[in-house]
Tab-separated table of C-alpha atoms and ligand atoms in Angstrom:
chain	number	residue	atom	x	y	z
A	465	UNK	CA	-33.028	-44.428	-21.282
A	466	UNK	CA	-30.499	-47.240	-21.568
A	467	UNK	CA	-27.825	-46.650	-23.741
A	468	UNK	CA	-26.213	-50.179	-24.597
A	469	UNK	CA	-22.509	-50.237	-25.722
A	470	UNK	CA	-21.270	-49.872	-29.144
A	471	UNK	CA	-20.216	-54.141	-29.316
A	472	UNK	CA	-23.419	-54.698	-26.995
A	473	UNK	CA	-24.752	-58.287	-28.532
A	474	UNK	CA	-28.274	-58.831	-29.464
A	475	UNK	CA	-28.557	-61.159	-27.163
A	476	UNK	CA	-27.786	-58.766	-24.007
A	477	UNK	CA	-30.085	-55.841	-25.687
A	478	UNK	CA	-32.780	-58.472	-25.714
A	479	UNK	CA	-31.916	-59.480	-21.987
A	480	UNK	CA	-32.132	-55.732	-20.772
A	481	UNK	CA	-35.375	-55.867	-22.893
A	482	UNK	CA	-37.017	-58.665	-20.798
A	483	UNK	CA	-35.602	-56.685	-17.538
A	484	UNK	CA	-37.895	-54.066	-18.592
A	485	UNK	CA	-40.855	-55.694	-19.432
A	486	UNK	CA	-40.412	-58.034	-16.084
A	487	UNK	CA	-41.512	-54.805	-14.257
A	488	UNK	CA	-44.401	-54.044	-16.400
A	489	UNK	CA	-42.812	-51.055	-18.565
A	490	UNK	CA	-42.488	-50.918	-22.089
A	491	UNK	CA	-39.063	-51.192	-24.082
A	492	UNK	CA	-38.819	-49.179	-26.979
A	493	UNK	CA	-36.082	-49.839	-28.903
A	494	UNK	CA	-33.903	-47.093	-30.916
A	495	UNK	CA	-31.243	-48.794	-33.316
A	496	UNK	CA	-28.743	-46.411	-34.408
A	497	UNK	CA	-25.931	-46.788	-36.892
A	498	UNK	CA	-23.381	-46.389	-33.985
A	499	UNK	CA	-25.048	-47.581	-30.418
A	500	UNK	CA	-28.871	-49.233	-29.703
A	501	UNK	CA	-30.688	-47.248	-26.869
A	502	UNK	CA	-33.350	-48.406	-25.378
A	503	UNK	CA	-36.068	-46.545	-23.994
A	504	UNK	CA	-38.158	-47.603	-20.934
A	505	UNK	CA	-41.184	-46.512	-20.705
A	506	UNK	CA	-43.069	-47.061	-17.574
A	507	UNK	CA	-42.616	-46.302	-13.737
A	508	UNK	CA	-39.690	-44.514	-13.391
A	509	UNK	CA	-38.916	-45.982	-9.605
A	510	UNK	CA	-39.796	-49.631	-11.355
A	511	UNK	CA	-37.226	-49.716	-13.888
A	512	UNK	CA	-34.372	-47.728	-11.253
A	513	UNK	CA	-34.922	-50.583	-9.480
A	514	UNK	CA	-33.761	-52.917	-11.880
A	515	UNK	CA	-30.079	-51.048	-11.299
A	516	UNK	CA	-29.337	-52.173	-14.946
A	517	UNK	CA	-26.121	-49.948	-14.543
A	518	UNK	CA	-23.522	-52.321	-14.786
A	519	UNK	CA	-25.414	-55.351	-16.780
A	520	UNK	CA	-24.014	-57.033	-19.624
A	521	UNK	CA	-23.648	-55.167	-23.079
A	522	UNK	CA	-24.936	-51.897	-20.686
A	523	UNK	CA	-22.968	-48.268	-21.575
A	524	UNK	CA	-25.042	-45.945	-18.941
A	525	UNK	CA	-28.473	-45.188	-18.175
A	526	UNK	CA	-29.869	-41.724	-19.227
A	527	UNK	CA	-32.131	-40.560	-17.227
A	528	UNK	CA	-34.512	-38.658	-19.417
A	529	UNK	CA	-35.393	-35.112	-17.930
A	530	UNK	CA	-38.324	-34.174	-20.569
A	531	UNK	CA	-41.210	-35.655	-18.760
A	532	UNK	CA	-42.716	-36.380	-22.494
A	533	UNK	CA	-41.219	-39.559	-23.773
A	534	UNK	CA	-43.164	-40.791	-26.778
A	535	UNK	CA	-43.415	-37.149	-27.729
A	536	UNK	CA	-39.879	-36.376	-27.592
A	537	UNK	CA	-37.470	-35.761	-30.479
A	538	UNK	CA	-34.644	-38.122	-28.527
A	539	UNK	CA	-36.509	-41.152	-29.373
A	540	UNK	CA	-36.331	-40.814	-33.099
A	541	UNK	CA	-32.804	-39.838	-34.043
A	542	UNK	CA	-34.080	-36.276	-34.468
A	543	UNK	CA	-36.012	-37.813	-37.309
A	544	UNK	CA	-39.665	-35.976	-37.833
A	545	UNK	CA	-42.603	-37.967	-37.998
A	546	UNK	CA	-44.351	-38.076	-41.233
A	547	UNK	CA	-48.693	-38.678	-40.950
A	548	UNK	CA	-50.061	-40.152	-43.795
A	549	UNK	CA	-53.931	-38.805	-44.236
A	550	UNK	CA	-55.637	-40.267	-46.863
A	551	UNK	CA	-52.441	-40.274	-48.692
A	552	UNK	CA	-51.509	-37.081	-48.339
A	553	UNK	CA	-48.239	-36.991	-46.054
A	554	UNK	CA	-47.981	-34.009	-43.398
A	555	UNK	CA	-44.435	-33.570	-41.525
A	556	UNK	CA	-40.953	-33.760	-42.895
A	557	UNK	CA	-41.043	-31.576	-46.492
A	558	UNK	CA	-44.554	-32.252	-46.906
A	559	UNK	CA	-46.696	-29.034	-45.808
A	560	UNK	CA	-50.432	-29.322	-45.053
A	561	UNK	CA	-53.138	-26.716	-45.979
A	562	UNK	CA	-56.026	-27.391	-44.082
A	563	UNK	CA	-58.947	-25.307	-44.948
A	564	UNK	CA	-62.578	-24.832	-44.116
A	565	UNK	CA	-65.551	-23.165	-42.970
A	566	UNK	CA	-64.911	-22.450	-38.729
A	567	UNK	CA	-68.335	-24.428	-38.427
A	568	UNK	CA	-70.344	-26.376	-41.032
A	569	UNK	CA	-73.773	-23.920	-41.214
A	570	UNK	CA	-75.515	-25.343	-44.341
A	571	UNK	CA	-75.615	-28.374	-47.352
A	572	UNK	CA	-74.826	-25.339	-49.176
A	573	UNK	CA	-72.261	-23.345	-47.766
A	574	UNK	CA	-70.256	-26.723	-47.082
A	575	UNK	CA	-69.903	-28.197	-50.327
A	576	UNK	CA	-69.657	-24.912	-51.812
A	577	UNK	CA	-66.399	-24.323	-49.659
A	578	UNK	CA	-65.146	-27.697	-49.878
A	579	UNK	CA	-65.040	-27.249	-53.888
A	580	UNK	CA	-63.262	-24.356	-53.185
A	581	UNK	CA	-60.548	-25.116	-51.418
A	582	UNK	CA	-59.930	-28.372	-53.745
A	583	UNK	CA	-59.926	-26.799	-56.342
A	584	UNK	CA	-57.147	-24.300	-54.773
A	585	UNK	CA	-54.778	-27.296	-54.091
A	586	UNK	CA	-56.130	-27.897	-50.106
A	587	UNK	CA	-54.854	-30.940	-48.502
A	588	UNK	CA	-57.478	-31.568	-45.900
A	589	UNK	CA	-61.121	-29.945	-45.102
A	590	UNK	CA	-62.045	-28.328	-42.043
A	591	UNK	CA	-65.875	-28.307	-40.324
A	592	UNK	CA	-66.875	-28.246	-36.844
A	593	UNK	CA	-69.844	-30.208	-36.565
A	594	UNK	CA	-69.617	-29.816	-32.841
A	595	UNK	CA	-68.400	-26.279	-31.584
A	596	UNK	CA	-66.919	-25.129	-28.220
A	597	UNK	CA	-68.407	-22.123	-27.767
A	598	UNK	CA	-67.687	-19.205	-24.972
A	599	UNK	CA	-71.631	-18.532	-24.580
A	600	UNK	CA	-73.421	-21.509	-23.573
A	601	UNK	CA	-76.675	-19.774	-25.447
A	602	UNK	CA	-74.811	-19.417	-28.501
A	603	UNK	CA	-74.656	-21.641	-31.669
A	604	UNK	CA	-73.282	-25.144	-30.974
A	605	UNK	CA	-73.126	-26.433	-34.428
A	606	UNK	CA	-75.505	-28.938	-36.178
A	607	UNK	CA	-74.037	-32.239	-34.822
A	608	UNK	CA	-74.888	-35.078	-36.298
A	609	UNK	CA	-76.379	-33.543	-39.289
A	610	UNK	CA	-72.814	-31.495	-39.306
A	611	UNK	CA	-71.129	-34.915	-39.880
A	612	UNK	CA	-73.964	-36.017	-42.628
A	613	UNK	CA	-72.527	-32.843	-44.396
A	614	UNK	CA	-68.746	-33.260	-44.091
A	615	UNK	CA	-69.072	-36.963	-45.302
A	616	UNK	CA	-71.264	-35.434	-48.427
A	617	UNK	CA	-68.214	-32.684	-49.048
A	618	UNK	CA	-65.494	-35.600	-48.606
A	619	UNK	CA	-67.237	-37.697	-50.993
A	620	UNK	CA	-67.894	-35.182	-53.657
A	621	UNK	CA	-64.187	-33.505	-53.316
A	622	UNK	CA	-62.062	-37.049	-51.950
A	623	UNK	CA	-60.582	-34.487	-49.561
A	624	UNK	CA	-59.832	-35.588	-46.029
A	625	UNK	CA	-62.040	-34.329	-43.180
A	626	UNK	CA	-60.947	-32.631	-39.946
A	627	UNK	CA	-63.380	-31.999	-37.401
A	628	UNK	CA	-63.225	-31.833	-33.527
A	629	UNK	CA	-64.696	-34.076	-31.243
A	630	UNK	CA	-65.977	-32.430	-27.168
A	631	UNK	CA	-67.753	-35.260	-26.223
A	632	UNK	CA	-66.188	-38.949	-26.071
A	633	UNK	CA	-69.963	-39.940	-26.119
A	634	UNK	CA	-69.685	-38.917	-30.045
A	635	UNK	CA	-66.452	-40.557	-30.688
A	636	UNK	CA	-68.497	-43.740	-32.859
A	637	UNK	CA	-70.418	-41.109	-35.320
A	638	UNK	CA	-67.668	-38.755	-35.652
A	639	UNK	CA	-64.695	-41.668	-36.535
A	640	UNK	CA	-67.592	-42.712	-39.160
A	641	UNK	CA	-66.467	-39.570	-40.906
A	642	UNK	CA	-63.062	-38.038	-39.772
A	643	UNK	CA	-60.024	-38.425	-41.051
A	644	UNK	CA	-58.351	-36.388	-38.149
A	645	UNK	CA	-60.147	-35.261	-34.792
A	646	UNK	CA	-59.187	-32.118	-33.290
A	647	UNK	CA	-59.370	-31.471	-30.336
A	648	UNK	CA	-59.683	-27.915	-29.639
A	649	UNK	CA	-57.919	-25.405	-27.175
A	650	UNK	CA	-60.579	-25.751	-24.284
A	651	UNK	CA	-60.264	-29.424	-24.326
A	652	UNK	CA	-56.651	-29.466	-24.583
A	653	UNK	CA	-55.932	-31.053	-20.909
A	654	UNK	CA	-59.554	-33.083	-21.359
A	655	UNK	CA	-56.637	-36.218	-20.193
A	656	UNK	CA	-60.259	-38.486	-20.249
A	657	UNK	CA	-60.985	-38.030	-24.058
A	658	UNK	CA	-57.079	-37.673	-24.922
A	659	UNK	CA	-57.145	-41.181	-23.598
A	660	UNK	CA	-60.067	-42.412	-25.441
A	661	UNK	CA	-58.490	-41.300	-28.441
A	662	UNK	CA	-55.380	-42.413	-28.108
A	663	UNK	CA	-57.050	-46.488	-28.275
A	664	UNK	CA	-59.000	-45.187	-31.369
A	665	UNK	CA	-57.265	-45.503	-34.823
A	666	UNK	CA	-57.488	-42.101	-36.034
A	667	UNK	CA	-54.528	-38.739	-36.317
A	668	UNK	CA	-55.666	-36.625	-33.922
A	669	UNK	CA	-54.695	-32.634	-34.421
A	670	UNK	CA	-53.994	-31.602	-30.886
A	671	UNK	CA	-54.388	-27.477	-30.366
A	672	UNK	CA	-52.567	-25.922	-27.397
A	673	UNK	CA	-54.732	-24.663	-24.503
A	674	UNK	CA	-55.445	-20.422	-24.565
A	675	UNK	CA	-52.755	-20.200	-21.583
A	676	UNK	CA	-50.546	-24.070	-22.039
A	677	UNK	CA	-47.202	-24.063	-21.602
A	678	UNK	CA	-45.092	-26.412	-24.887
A	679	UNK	CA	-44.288	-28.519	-22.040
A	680	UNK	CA	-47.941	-29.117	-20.838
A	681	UNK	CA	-49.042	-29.230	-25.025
A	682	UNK	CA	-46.275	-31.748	-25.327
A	683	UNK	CA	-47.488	-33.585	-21.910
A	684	UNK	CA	-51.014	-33.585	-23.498
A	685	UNK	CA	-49.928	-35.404	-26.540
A	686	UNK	CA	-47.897	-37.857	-24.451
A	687	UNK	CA	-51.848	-38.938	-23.242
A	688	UNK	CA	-52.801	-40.012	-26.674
A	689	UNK	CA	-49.275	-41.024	-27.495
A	690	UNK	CA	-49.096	-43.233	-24.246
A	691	UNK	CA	-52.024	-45.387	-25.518
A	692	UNK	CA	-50.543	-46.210	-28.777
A	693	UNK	CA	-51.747	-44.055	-30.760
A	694	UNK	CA	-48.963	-42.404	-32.779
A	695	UNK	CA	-50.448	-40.094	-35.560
A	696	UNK	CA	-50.309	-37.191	-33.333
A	697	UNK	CA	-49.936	-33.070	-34.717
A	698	UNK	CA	-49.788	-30.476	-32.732
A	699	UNK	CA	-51.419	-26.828	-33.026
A	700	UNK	CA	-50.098	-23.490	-32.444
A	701	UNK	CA	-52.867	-21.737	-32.284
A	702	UNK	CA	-52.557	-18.393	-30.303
A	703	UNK	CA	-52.701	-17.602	-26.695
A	704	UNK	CA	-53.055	-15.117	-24.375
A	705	UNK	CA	-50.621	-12.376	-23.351
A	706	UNK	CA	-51.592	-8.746	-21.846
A	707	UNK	CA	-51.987	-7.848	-25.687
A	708	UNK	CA	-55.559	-6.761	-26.591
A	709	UNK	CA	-54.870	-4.879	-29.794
A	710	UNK	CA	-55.821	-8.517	-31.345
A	711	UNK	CA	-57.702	-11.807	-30.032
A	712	UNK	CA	-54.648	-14.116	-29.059
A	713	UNK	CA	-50.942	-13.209	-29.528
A	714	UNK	CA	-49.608	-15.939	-32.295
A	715	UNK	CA	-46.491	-17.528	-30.699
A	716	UNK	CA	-43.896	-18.696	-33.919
A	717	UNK	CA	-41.558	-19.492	-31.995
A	718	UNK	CA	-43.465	-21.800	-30.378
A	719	UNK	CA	-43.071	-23.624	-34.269
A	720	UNK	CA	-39.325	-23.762	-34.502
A	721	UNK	CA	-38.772	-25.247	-30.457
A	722	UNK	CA	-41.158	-27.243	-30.774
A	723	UNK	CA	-39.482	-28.805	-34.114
A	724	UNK	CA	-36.301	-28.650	-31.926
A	725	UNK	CA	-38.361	-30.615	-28.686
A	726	UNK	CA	-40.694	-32.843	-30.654
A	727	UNK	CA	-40.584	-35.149	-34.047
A	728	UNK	CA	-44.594	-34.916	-34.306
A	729	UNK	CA	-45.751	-32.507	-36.942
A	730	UNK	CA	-46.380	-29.004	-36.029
A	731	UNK	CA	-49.648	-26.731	-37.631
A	732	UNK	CA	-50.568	-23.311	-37.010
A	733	UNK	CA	-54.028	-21.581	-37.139
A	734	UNK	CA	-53.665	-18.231	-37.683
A	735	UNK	CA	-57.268	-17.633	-37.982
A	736	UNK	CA	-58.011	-17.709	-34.099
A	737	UNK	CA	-55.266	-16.379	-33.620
A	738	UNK	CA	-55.636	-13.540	-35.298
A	739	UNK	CA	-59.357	-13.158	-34.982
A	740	UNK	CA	-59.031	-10.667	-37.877
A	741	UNK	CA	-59.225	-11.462	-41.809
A	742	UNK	CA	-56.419	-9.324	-42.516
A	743	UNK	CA	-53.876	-10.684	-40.049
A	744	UNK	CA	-54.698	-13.761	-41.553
A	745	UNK	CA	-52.400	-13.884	-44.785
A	746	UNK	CA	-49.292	-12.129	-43.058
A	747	UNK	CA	-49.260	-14.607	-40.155
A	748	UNK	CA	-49.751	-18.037	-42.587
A	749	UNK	CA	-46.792	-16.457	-44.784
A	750	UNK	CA	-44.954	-16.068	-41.421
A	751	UNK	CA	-45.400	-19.908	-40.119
A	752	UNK	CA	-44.851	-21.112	-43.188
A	753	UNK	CA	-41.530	-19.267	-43.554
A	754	UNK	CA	-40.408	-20.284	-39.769
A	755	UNK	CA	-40.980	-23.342	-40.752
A	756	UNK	CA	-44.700	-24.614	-39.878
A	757	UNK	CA	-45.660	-28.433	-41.331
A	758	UNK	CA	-48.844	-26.724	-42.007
A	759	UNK	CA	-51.729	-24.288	-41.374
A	760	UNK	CA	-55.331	-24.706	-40.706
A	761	UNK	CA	-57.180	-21.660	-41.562
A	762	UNK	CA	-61.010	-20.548	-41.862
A	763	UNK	CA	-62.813	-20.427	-45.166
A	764	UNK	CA	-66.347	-19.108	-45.668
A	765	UNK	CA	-68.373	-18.411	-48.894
A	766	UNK	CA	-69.625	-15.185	-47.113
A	767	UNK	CA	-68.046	-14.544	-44.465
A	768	UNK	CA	-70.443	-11.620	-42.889
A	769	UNK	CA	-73.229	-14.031	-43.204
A	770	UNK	CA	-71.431	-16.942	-41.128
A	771	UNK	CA	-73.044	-18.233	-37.571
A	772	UNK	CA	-69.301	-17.782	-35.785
A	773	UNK	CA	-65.872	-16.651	-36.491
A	774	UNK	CA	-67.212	-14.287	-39.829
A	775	UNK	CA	-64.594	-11.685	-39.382
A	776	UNK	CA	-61.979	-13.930	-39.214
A	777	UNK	CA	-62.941	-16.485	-42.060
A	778	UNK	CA	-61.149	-15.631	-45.529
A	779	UNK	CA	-63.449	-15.387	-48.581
A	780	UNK	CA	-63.673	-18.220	-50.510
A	781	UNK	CA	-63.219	-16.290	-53.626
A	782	UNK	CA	-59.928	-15.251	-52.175
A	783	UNK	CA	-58.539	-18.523	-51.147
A	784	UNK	CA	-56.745	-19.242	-54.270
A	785	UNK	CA	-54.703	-16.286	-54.251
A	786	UNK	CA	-53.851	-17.191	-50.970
A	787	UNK	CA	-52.929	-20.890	-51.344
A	788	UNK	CA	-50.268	-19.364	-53.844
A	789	UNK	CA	-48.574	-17.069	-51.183
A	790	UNK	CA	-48.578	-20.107	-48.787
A	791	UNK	CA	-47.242	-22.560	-50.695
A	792	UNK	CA	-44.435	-20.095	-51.817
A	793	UNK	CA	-44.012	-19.355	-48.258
A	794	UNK	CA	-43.584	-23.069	-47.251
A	795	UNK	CA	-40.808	-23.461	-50.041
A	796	UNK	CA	-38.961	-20.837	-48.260
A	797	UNK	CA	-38.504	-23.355	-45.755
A	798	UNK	CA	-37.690	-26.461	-48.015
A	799	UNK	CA	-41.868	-27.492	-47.829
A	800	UNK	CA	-43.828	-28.890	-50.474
A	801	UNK	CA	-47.565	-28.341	-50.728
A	802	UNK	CA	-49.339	-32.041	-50.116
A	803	UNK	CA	-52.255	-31.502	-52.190
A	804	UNK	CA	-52.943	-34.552	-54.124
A	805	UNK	CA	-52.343	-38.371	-52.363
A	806	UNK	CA	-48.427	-39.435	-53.218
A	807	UNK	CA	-47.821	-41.613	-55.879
B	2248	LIG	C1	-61.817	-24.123	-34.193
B	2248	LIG	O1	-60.834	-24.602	-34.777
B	2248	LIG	O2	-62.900	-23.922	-34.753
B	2248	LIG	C2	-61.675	-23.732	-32.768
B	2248	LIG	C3	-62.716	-23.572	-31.986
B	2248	LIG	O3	-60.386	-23.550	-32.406
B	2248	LIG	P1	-59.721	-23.368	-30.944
B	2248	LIG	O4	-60.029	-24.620	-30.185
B	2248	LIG	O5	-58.273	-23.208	-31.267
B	2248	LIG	O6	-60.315	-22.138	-30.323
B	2249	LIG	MN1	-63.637	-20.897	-35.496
């Protein structure tokens, strides 16, 4: 990071700029009221040997510690970043209730849940048309029929979809329908399809591996970041301690450091987390008050007839009631429910 002095002239930030780029790394620059910064993103050894220390209009170089760059809150002036979804806006004051069946089962079941949930204020639907399963012999979701089914929901409701993509070899059909690929807690470190994502034009909502460290999460998102894709989120979504009284221990205060680390907008599931209906409301309530930028939670019609994840889904008839305790939770911390696209 080169921090340029306060009466630095455009012409000598543009001159360090052109230093960077001469060595193949990219110069992103930060213009702040007082000083201009300029980031260099690239080979580390490349751009040391530039020794810009010393140049024209140059304060001191910074080097930056946190491995994650793009990722990192010290790029944008501690600013958040604010994703705009089908003009809905998650980050900043704007809090995201994402909401859907764990896996898309029937025409039925879908559009039955998808009404649901719109009708309860939702800002986004969730469907897994393709599911990571433990069991190789179990369920694996319908696929491209899946899809079919989340683009009949979207069009019927208008909300946004979010479903999660395994297999870069169904990246075409998939963007055909998503508005946000997720990619899932197995896949997490899957730095191939990160990649492939981050040249595709889509948010992706990026859940943190069963045993990741914030620092490998945040390196993770640096691999979709890297490529130039910037609509990045990322997902708290459990992970596992010696605890076995439930199926993942929840980690909040993974929520507020990572607000502290990171401007990209944080979720939390609290349904895989949990792995138990009635953990469910306490621990949305809980993000929402620490200070989530949104929660994506499990939503069934009938829950004790669904293919995976039934005794963690909430009942549809119940999701009202609980969209009310979340979005009073989320004002707590100075959120506002995005349910309807801004103005
Ligand atoms: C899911 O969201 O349906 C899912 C499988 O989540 P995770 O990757 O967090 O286990
Ligand atoms: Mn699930």
């Amino acid at each position: 990071m080169i921090v340029m002095k306060q009466d630095a002239t455009e012409e000598q930030i543009q001159a360090v700029v052109a230093r960077v780029e001469s060595v193949g790394a990219r110069a992103q620059l930060s213009r702040g009221e007082e000083v201009t910064v300029i980031g260099a993103i690239g080979d580390r050894e490349h751009v040391q040997r530039l020794e810009l220390e010393g140049a024209p209009g140059v304060d001191k170089l910074v080097p930056i510690l946190k491995p994650y760059k793009l990722a990192s809150s010290q790029l944008h002036h501690g600013e958040p970043s604010v994703l705009e979804i089908g003009g809905r806006k998650i980050g900043g004051n704007h809090f995201a209730l994402i909401a859907g069946p764990c896996t898309v089962e029937s025409r039925e079941q879908t559009l039955s849940t998808a009404r649901t949930v719109k009708e309860a204020g939702a800002t986004l639907f969730r469907g897994g048309a393709y599911k990571p399963r433990t069991s190789p012999y179990a369920f694996q979701g319908l696929g491209q029929e899946g899809l079919r089914l989340l683009a009949e929901a979207k069009a019927e409701t208008g909300l946004p979809v979010v479903t999660e993509l395994m297999d870069a070899r169904d990246i075409e059909p998939l963007l055909d329908v998503a508005d946000v690929v997720q990619i899932g807690a197995r896949n997490m470190q899957n730095y191939a399809l990160l990649a492939e994502l981050g040249r595709a034009n889509i948010p992706v909502l990026l859940k943190r591996g069963l045993s990741a460290t914030l620092e490998e999460l945040l390196m993770a998102s640096e691999y979709i970041l890297k490529e130039g894709n910037e609509a990045v989120m990322l997902c708290e979504r459990g992970i596992r301690t010696f605890e076995t009284a439930y199926r993942f221990t929840l980690d909040l205060t993974a929520v507020p450091v990572l607000k502290e680390l990171t401007h990209l907008p944080v979720i939390v599931d609290p349904s895989h987390a949990a792995g138990r209906r009635d953990l469910v409301t306490p621990l949305s309530l809980a993000a929402a008050a620490v200070g989530a930028d949104g929660i994506i939670v499990e939503v069934h019609p009938k829950p004790d007839e669904a293919i995976c994840d039934g005794p963690q889904q909430l009942v549809a008839a119940d999701f009202a009631a609980y969209a009310a305790k979340v979005e009073a939770a989320a004002a707590i911390a100075g959120k506002e429910l995005s349910a309807v696209p801004a103005g």
